[in-house]
């Protein structure tokens, strides 16, 4: 058996297997080992492949650059005229925005420097839009290559290759088509912008031109429109929203599509977190913030002052006023609050002046610029109105200056008829009898004021107001009469405030300053309303005027006024620092029953001083002021009596008059010499002795003779007055040298 089995092995079938024929050949192919791997390239081969790839990239880049260069040669010069167009903005003294204006084509495009933007917002912008903004020349080859590869692999645009500079180029030269030529144009312009302007200016252009929906353009306008504040401090959510909106400004407008805006904002937050600009916790907290669903109005502080500034200098895009924005805002709120409480149709105006510099700190022309029910567009600080009794202090000042009266001079407050027909009455229809000039002014008594005006002369009084720079209008251009003491003339709130500021400044009326840059309007004339001693007398009297029921006494010097028919209520107050003037009434000049200065305007005045802040500072005492009682005065100054005919001397044909020195004279007394002490001869004609001589409202000589002398302390101007026993007086101004 074994032999048979062994003989079967070399059978033809088996032998065929061994010989490799038939199926045995298939088996041999399956079982043979795989071919050895291709050996790696040698170093020379790798370098050759790298050089070929690099050469291809360089050639492609050269071709692209040549194409861009030839394309750039076909473009016209870059025009940045429209890109430089900005909204006009009015700023306060510290650079805070008071009011912006839209551009002529209706866009809000406010100027903004990169340094005025929250740094976190800029970091998000670079992380989301252009990570290599600081290093590329306007186009980013890495971003363009990445965008091209993603387009080739995905068949659609996954990420863009535009830089911020290219986006600025698109904004500077907007093109409706989306084509290769348009993209090439953006690339060329981006490089041109960076070479011409630099990184800082390109970024500034983006911040000014980026669209945010509707007429809102630029980061500053968008921050004000959607958040109501400047972009110097933004939350993470606010910054992310402002980064996202320019990508699709109309589709993502928060006031129309808040959900889309929210999703776009959240994507910016995610990318900012991924790239380390913010933490994941900050991103999650920012996503929880609501998206603003409506636009906020742009600021409109000091609207009337802004209108006046732009009318004066319409080409200036940035104008800086002297107004204090914080004080302006609080006084506008006060005016609106009090006008609403006073009744429908009533308007309120407030003006604040810095006494030292004459700068306008606040100008509230109406309770609401857009409030048509109160004629809010009319600037009531510049409207001519009747001042009522508000000008009485200047009658007293003129009397003090001319030596006619002193604060402690006694005056008669009783029924009297002037010039045969004019019979003024006090506001409460009562009379106080004999009172001091101080008390008469503090109580705003009418008869003593008219009595003093008759003494100093109505024409002279009005001339003094005009010489101080005030615009005075008289009814039908009639000559001034005694009714001007009680409001029978027209004046603006601005001029009234200037006159009272002059009292605080020792008689020198300020020339108002409204701008810190650029041209001023026709300057109000700077003049003198009274001499320093008379100014201090008035300030000291008004500081003792009884305040409103809700205010403390003795804090500010102030005066009120009520025009005939209850059409205007006034209150003007001052201390050494500031003068504030208030007017309340209707812009259409209609009567308002119960509109009384002390009841309506004075409380607003005292509230305005409280909002101004700080402790009131009284006006400094005049060094030469005569502080005494009535009995300490020279006899002619103790009591001005109407029962003594003031024209007695005239009936004798010799009215009182200063014969020497003549008015306006320059008298050389040798006072320029060290230690010299000259004397000035004083001589009067007429009058009823005894005569009292006064210099700058201070008595210097008294006696029955009509000649005297005075020894001045030094050179300068001096007002010399003389008064006789009847109260008649004369006055001159001389310059001593």
XYZ file of C-alpha atoms in Angstrom, residues 97-101 108 297-304 306-307 328 332 368-371:
22
model
C -20.900 116.158 21.895
C -23.729 118.671 22.176
C -25.417 118.236 18.821
C -24.565 116.583 15.481
C -26.046 117.527 12.117
C -25.164 110.601 9.944
C -32.355 110.004 19.091
C -29.069 111.776 18.565
C -28.056 114.333 21.224
C -29.583 117.788 20.894
C -28.147 119.874 23.708
C -27.877 123.657 23.304
C -29.747 123.379 20.012
C -30.202 127.130 19.581
C -25.572 125.135 17.857
C -27.804 126.630 15.162
C -26.509 122.627 29.937
C -32.509 122.023 30.050
C -37.755 121.698 23.989
C -36.358 122.559 20.576
C -38.817 120.223 18.823
C -41.823 121.099 20.999
